Short mmCIF file of C-alpha atoms in Angstrom, two decimals:
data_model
loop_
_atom_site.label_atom_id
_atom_site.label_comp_id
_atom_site.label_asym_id
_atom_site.label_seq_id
_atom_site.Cartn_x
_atom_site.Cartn_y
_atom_site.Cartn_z
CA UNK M 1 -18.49 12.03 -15.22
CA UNK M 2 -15.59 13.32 -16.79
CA UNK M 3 -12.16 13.40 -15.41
CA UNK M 4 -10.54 17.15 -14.19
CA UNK M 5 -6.86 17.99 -14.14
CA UNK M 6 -5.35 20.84 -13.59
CA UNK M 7 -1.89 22.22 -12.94
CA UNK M 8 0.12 24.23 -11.47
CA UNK M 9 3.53 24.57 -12.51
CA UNK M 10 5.20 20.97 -11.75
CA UNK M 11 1.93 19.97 -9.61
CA UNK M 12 -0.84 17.91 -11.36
CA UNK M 13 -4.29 17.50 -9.67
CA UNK M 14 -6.63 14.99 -11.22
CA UNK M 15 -9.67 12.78 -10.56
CA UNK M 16 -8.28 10.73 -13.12
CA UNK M 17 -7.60 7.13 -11.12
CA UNK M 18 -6.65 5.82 -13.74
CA UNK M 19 -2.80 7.15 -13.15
CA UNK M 20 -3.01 7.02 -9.57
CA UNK M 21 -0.39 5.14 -7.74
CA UNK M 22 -2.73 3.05 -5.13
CA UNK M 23 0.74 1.65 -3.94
CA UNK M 24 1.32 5.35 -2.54
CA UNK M 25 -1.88 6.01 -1.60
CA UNK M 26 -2.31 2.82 0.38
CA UNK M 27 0.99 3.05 1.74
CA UNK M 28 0.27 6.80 3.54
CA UNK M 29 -3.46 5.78 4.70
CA UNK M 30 -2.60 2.20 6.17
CA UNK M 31 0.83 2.98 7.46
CA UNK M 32 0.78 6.18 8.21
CA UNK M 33 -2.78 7.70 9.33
CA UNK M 34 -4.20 7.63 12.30
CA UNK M 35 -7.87 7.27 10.96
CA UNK M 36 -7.57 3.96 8.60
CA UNK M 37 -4.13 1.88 9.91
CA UNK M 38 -4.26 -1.32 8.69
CA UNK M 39 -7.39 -0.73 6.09
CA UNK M 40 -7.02 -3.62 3.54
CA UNK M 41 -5.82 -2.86 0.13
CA UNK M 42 -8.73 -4.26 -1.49
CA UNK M 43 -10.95 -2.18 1.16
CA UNK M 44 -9.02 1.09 0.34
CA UNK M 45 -9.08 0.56 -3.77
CA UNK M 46 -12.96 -0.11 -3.30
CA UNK M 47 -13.68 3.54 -1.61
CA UNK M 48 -11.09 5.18 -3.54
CA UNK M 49 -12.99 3.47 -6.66
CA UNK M 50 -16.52 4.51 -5.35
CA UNK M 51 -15.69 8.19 -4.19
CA UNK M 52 -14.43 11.21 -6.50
CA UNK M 53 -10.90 10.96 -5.49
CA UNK M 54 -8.49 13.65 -6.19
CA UNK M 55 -4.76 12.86 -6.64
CA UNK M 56 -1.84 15.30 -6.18
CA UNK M 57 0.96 15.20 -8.24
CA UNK M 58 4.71 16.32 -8.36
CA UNK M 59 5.82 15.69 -11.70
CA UNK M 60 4.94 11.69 -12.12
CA UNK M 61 5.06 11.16 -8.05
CA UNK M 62 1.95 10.91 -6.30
CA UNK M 63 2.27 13.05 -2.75
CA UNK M 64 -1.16 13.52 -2.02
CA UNK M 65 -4.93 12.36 -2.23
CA UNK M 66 -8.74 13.38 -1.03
CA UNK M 67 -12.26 11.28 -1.81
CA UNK M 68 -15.42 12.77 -1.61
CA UNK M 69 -17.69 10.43 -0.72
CA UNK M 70 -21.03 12.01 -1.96
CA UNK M 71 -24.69 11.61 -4.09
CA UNK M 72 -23.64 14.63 -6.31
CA UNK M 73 -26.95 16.36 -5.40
CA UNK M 74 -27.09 16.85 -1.68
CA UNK M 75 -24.30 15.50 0.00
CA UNK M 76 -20.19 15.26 0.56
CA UNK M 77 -18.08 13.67 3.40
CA UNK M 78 -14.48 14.41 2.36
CA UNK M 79 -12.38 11.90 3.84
CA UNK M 80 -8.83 10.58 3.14
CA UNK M 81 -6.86 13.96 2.82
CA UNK M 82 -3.34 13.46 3.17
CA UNK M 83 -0.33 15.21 1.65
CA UNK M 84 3.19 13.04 2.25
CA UNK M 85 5.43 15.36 4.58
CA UNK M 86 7.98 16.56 2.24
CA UNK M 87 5.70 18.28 0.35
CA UNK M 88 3.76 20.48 3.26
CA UNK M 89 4.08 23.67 4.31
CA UNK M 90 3.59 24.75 0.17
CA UNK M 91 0.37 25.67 -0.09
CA UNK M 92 -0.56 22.36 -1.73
CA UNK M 93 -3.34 21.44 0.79
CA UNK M 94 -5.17 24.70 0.31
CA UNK M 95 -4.16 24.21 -4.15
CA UNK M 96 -6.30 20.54 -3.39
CA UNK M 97 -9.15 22.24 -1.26
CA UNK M 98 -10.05 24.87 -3.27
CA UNK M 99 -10.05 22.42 -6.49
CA UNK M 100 -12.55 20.12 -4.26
CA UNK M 101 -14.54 22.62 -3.24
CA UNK M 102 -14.73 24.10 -6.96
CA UNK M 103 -15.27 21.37 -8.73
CA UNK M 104 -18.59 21.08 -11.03
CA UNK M 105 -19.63 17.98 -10.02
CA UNK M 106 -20.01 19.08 -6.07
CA UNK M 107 -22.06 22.52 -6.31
CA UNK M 108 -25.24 22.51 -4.56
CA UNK M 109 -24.62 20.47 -2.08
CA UNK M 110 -26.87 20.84 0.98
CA UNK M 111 -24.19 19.62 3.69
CA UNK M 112 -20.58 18.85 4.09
CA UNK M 113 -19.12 17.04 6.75
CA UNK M 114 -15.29 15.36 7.33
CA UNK M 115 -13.78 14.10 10.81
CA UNK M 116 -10.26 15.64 11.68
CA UNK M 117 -7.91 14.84 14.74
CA UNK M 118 -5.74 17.84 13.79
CA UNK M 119 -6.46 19.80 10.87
CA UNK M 120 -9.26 22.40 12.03
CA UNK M 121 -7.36 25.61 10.92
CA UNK M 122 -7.16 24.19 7.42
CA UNK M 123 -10.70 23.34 7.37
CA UNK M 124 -11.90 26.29 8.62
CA UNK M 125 -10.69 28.49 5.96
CA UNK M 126 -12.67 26.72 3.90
CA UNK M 127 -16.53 27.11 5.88
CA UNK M 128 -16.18 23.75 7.98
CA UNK M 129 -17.22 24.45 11.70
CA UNK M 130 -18.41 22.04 14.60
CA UNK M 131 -21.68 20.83 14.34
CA UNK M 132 -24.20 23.28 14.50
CA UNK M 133 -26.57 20.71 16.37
CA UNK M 134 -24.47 18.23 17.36
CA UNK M 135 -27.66 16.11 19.54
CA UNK M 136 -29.24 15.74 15.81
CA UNK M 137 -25.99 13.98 14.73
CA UNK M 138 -25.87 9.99 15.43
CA UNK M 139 -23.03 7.60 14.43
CA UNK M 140 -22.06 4.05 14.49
CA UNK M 141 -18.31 3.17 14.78
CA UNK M 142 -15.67 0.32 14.66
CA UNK M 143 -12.56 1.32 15.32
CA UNK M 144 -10.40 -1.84 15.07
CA UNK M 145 -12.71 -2.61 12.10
CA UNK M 146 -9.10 -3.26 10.10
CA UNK M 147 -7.66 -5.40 12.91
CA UNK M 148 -10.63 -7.30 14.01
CA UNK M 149 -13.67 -7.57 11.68
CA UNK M 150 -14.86 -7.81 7.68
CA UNK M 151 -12.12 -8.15 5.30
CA UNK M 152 -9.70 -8.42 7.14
CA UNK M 153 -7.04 -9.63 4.62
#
């Protein structure tokens, strides 16, 4: 697959990891999320690695991030969105959405899914609703996963 950037004035967003700044990006989702605190480095460059990630760019600062974690043909979970605090309320978040949602690689998917404590008006501008049959929907969790189990580091 081929790597996508595009910009928008002094904004870059690119699946390119190569120029991502995992330092940032682990920084935010282990420190600073409420969904993956304490998630192993290692851990987090190993799903960042095996998704199609999206960095967000001002200038050469990383201040934002999505994964998709998908098959390309049927499927998508985005996960991982975050945009660092000085740089909301600009419109980025709906700028990285609407390059996700676009992008060639994930059209035709069957069914997209993503959890969110807090972010349902964003979302919903963009499709996402509740479950439509929620009693057909099973998962597993581990919530201290980071603290207590697998690699922890």
């Amino acid at each position: 697959m081929n790597n996508i950037s595009v910009r928008k004035g002094d904004y870059l967003l690119t699946t390119d990891q190569a120029i991502f700044d995992f330092d940032k990006i682990y920084e935010f989702i282990a420190k600073q999320s409420y969904w993956a605190e304490g998630i192993p480095f290692s851990t987090l460059k190993k799903s960042v690695s095996n998704s199609l990630s999206f960095g967000l760019f001002y200038k050469e600062s990383q201040i934002g991030f999505a994964r998709v974690v998908t098959d390309y043909a049927t499927f998508g979970y985005l996960a991982d969105v975050f945009i660092v605090p000085e740089y909301r309320g600009k419109g980025l978040a709906h700028w990285l959405m609407e390059n996700i949602l676009s992008h060639p690689e994930l059209q035709g998917l069957r069914r997209w899914m993503l959890a969110t404590r807090d972010a349902h008006g964003l979302y919903e501008k963009y499709g996402f609703k509740p479950l439509s049959k929620p009693d057909r929907m099973m998962e597993i969790t581990h919530a201290d996963i980071y603290k207590t189990g697998p690699g922890k580091t």
